[in-house]
Amino acid sequence: MSGVRKPKDETEKYRARIAIAQGKGRTLADFIEDILKEKPEEEFVDAVRNRIELAHEQEETIDIVALIKEMSEIQNQWA
């Protein structure tokens, strides 16, 4: 599972910020593109971001890869 969760503690949060500052971070759009093999629309990226934020607020872990694939399938059904 490719889980998304908030940092366990301040140390983990600090390490993540250091990694991002060192250029090890990626944009959500780039991550989604790697999974779907096509550039996502900004609205799709915003929808994924909103779901991640909801999970954070509810303190739940989500499988980000499964989420992106499910959301893409739903979007394709409505197209």
CSV table of N, CA and C in Angstrom, one decimal:
chain,number,residue,atom,x,y,z
A,1,MET,N,0.8,-1.2,0.0
A,1,MET,CA,0.0,0.0,0.0
A,1,MET,C,0.9,1.2,0.0
A,2,SER,N,0.5,2.2,-0.8
A,2,SER,CA,1.2,3.5,-0.8
A,2,SER,C,0.4,4.5,0.0
A,3,GLY,N,0.6,4.4,1.3
A,3,GLY,CA,-0.2,5.2,2.2
A,3,GLY,C,0.2,6.6,2.4
A,4,VAL,N,-0.8,7.4,2.6
A,4,VAL,CA,-0.6,8.8,2.9
A,4,VAL,C,-1.1,9.1,4.3
A,5,ARG,N,-0.3,9.6,5.2
A,5,ARG,CA,-0.7,9.9,6.5
A,5,ARG,C,0.1,11.1,7.0
A,6,LYS,N,-0.3,11.7,8.1
A,6,LYS,CA,0.4,12.8,8.6
A,6,LYS,C,1.7,12.3,9.4
A,7,PRO,N,2.7,13.1,9.6
A,7,PRO,CA,3.9,12.6,10.3
A,7,PRO,C,3.5,12.1,11.7
A,8,LYS,N,4.3,11.1,12.1
A,8,LYS,CA,4.0,10.5,13.5
A,8,LYS,C,4.4,11.4,14.6
A,9,ASP,N,5.5,12.2,14.4
A,9,ASP,CA,5.9,13.1,15.4
A,9,ASP,C,6.7,14.3,14.8
A,10,GLU,N,7.2,15.2,15.6
A,10,GLU,CA,7.9,16.4,15.1
A,10,GLU,C,9.2,16.0,14.4
A,11,THR,N,9.8,15.0,14.8
A,11,THR,CA,11.1,14.5,14.2
A,11,THR,C,10.8,14.1,12.7
A,12,GLU,N,9.8,13.3,12.6
A,12,GLU,CA,9.4,12.8,11.2
A,12,GLU,C,9.0,14.0,10.3
A,13,LYS,N,8.3,15.0,10.9
A,13,LYS,CA,7.9,16.1,10.2
A,13,LYS,C,9.1,17.0,9.8
A,14,TYR,N,10.0,17.1,10.7
A,14,TYR,CA,11.3,17.8,10.4
A,14,TYR,C,12.1,17.2,9.2
A,15,ARG,N,12.2,15.8,9.3
A,15,ARG,CA,12.9,15.1,8.3
A,15,ARG,C,12.3,15.3,6.9
A,16,ALA,N,10.9,15.3,6.9
A,16,ALA,CA,10.2,15.4,5.6
A,16,ALA,C,10.5,16.8,5.0
A,17,ARG,N,10.5,17.8,5.9
A,17,ARG,CA,10.7,19.2,5.4
A,17,ARG,C,12.1,19.4,4.9
A,18,ILE,N,13.1,18.7,5.5
A,18,ILE,CA,14.5,18.8,5.1
A,18,ILE,C,14.6,18.1,3.7
A,19,ALA,N,13.9,17.0,3.5
A,19,ALA,CA,14.0,16.3,2.2
A,19,ALA,C,13.4,17.2,1.1
A,20,ILE,N,12.3,17.8,1.4
A,20,ILE,CA,11.6,18.7,0.4
A,20,ILE,C,12.5,19.9,0.1
A,21,ALA,N,13.2,20.5,1.1
A,21,ALA,CA,14.1,21.6,0.9
A,21,ALA,C,15.3,21.2,0.1
A,22,GLN,N,15.7,19.9,0.1
A,22,GLN,CA,16.8,19.4,-0.7
A,22,GLN,C,16.4,19.0,-2.1
A,23,GLY,N,15.1,19.2,-2.4
A,23,GLY,CA,14.7,18.9,-3.8
A,23,GLY,C,14.2,17.5,-4.0
A,24,LYS,N,14.0,16.8,-2.9
A,24,LYS,CA,13.6,15.4,-3.0
A,24,LYS,C,12.1,15.2,-3.1
A,25,GLY,N,11.4,16.3,-3.0
A,25,GLY,CA,9.9,16.3,-3.1
A,25,GLY,C,9.5,16.4,-4.6
A,26,ARG,N,8.2,16.0,-4.9
A,26,ARG,CA,7.7,16.0,-6.2
A,26,ARG,C,6.3,16.7,-6.1
A,27,THR,N,5.9,17.2,-7.2
A,27,THR,CA,4.5,17.8,-7.2
A,27,THR,C,3.5,16.7,-7.2
A,28,LEU,N,2.3,17.0,-6.7
A,28,LEU,CA,1.2,16.0,-6.8
A,28,LEU,C,0.9,15.7,-8.2
A,29,ALA,N,0.9,16.7,-9.1
A,29,ALA,CA,0.6,16.5,-10.5
A,29,ALA,C,1.6,15.5,-11.1
A,30,ASP,N,2.9,15.6,-10.8
A,30,ASP,CA,3.9,14.7,-11.3
A,30,ASP,C,3.7,13.3,-10.8
A,31,PHE,N,3.3,13.2,-9.6
A,31,PHE,CA,3.0,11.9,-9.0
A,31,PHE,C,1.9,11.2,-9.7
A,32,ILE,N,0.8,12.0,-9.9
A,32,ILE,CA,-0.4,11.4,-10.5
A,32,ILE,C,-0.1,11.0,-12.0
A,33,GLU,N,0.7,11.9,-12.6
A,33,GLU,CA,1.1,11.6,-14.0
A,33,GLU,C,1.9,10.2,-14.1
A,34,ASP,N,2.7,10.0,-13.1
A,34,ASP,CA,3.5,8.7,-13.1
A,34,ASP,C,2.6,7.5,-13.0
A,35,ILE,N,1.5,7.7,-12.2
A,35,ILE,CA,0.6,6.6,-12.0
A,35,ILE,C,-0.3,6.4,-13.2
A,36,LEU,N,-0.9,7.5,-13.8
A,36,LEU,CA,-1.9,7.4,-14.8
A,36,LEU,C,-1.2,7.4,-16.2
A,37,LYS,N,0.0,7.7,-16.3
A,37,LYS,CA,0.8,7.7,-17.6
A,37,LYS,C,0.2,8.8,-18.5
A,38,GLU,N,-0.4,9.8,-18.0
A,38,GLU,CA,-0.9,11.0,-18.7
A,38,GLU,C,-1.0,12.2,-17.8
A,39,LYS,N,-0.8,13.3,-18.4
A,39,LYS,CA,-0.8,14.6,-17.6
A,39,LYS,C,-2.3,14.8,-17.0
A,40,PRO,N,-2.4,14.9,-15.7
A,40,PRO,CA,-3.8,15.1,-15.2
A,40,PRO,C,-4.2,16.6,-15.3
A,41,GLU,N,-5.5,16.8,-15.4
A,41,GLU,CA,-6.1,18.1,-15.4
A,41,GLU,C,-6.0,18.7,-14.0
A,42,GLU,N,-5.9,20.0,-14.0
A,42,GLU,CA,-5.7,20.7,-12.7
A,42,GLU,C,-6.9,20.4,-11.7
A,43,GLU,N,-8.1,20.2,-12.3
A,43,GLU,CA,-9.3,19.9,-11.4
A,43,GLU,C,-9.1,18.5,-10.8
A,44,PHE,N,-8.5,17.6,-11.5
A,44,PHE,CA,-8.3,16.3,-11.0
A,44,PHE,C,-7.3,16.3,-9.9
A,45,VAL,N,-6.2,17.1,-10.1
A,45,VAL,CA,-5.2,17.2,-9.0
A,45,VAL,C,-5.8,17.9,-7.8
A,46,ASP,N,-6.7,18.9,-8.0
A,46,ASP,CA,-7.3,19.5,-6.8
A,46,ASP,C,-8.2,18.5,-6.1
A,47,ALA,N,-8.9,17.7,-6.8
A,47,ALA,CA,-9.8,16.7,-6.2
A,47,ALA,C,-9.0,15.7,-5.4
A,48,VAL,N,-7.9,15.2,-5.9
A,48,VAL,CA,-7.0,14.3,-5.1
A,48,VAL,C,-6.5,15.0,-3.9
A,49,ARG,N,-6.0,16.3,-4.1
A,49,ARG,CA,-5.5,17.0,-2.9
A,49,ARG,C,-6.6,17.2,-1.9
A,50,ASN,N,-7.8,17.5,-2.3
A,50,ASN,CA,-8.9,17.6,-1.3
A,50,ASN,C,-9.1,16.3,-0.5
A,51,ARG,N,-9.0,15.2,-1.2
A,51,ARG,CA,-9.2,13.9,-0.5
A,51,ARG,C,-8.1,13.6,0.4
A,52,ILE,N,-6.9,14.0,0.1
A,52,ILE,CA,-5.8,13.8,1.0
A,52,ILE,C,-5.9,14.7,2.2
A,53,GLU,N,-6.4,15.9,2.0
A,53,GLU,CA,-6.6,16.8,3.1
A,53,GLU,C,-7.7,16.3,4.0
A,54,LEU,N,-8.8,15.8,3.5
A,54,LEU,CA,-9.9,15.2,4.3
A,54,LEU,C,-9.3,14.1,5.1
A,55,ALA,N,-8.5,13.2,4.5
A,55,ALA,CA,-8.0,12.1,5.3
A,55,ALA,C,-7.1,12.6,6.4
A,56,HIS,N,-6.3,13.7,6.1
A,56,HIS,CA,-5.5,14.3,7.2
A,56,HIS,C,-6.4,14.8,8.3
A,57,GLU,N,-7.4,15.5,8.0
A,57,GLU,CA,-8.3,16.0,9.0
A,57,GLU,C,-9.0,14.9,9.8
A,58,GLN,N,-9.3,13.8,9.2
A,58,GLN,CA,-9.9,12.7,9.9
A,58,GLN,C,-8.9,11.7,10.5
A,59,GLU,N,-7.7,12.0,10.3
A,59,GLU,CA,-6.6,11.2,10.8
A,59,GLU,C,-6.6,9.8,10.4
A,60,GLU,N,-6.9,9.6,9.1
A,60,GLU,CA,-6.9,8.3,8.5
A,60,GLU,C,-5.8,8.2,7.4
A,61,THR,N,-5.4,7.0,7.2
A,61,THR,CA,-4.4,6.7,6.2
A,61,THR,C,-5.1,6.2,4.9
A,62,ILE,N,-4.7,6.7,3.8
A,62,ILE,CA,-5.3,6.2,2.5
A,62,ILE,C,-4.3,5.7,1.6
A,63,ASP,N,-4.7,4.8,0.7
A,63,ASP,CA,-3.9,4.2,-0.3
A,63,ASP,C,-3.9,5.2,-1.5
A,64,ILE,N,-2.9,6.0,-1.6
A,64,ILE,CA,-3.0,7.1,-2.6
A,64,ILE,C,-3.0,6.5,-4.0
A,65,VAL,N,-2.3,5.5,-4.3
A,65,VAL,CA,-2.3,4.9,-5.7
A,65,VAL,C,-3.7,4.4,-6.0
A,66,ALA,N,-4.3,3.6,-5.1
A,66,ALA,CA,-5.6,3.1,-5.3
A,66,ALA,C,-6.6,4.3,-5.5
A,67,LEU,N,-6.5,5.3,-4.7
A,67,LEU,CA,-7.4,6.4,-4.7
A,67,LEU,C,-7.3,7.1,-6.1
A,68,ILE,N,-6.1,7.3,-6.6
A,68,ILE,CA,-5.9,8.0,-7.9
A,68,ILE,C,-6.5,7.1,-9.0
A,69,LYS,N,-6.3,5.8,-9.0
A,69,LYS,CA,-6.9,5.0,-10.0
A,69,LYS,C,-8.4,4.9,-10.0
A,70,GLU,N,-8.9,4.9,-8.8
A,70,GLU,CA,-10.4,4.9,-8.6
A,70,GLU,C,-11.0,6.2,-9.1
A,71,MET,N,-10.4,7.3,-8.7
A,71,MET,CA,-10.9,8.6,-9.2
A,71,MET,C,-10.8,8.7,-10.7
A,72,SER,N,-9.8,8.2,-11.3
A,72,SER,CA,-9.6,8.3,-12.7
A,72,SER,C,-10.7,7.4,-13.4
A,73,GLU,N,-11.0,6.2,-12.9
A,73,GLU,CA,-12.0,5.4,-13.5
A,73,GLU,C,-13.4,6.0,-13.4
A,74,ILE,N,-13.7,6.7,-12.3
A,74,ILE,CA,-14.9,7.4,-12.1
A,74,ILE,C,-15.0,8.5,-13.1
A,75,GLN,N,-13.9,9.3,-13.2
A,75,GLN,CA,-13.9,10.4,-14.2
A,75,GLN,C,-14.1,9.9,-15.6
A,76,ASN,N,-13.5,8.8,-16.0
A,76,ASN,CA,-13.7,8.3,-17.3
A,76,ASN,C,-15.1,7.8,-17.6
A,77,GLN,N,-15.7,7.2,-16.6
A,77,GLN,CA,-17.1,6.8,-16.7
A,77,GLN,C,-18.1,8.0,-17.0
A,78,TRP,N,-17.7,9.1,-16.4
A,78,TRP,CA,-18.6,10.3,-16.5
A,78,TRP,C,-18.3,11.1,-17.8
A,79,ALA,N,-17.2,10.8,-18.5
A,79,ALA,CA,-16.8,11.5,-19.7
A,79,ALA,C,-17.6,11.2,-20.9
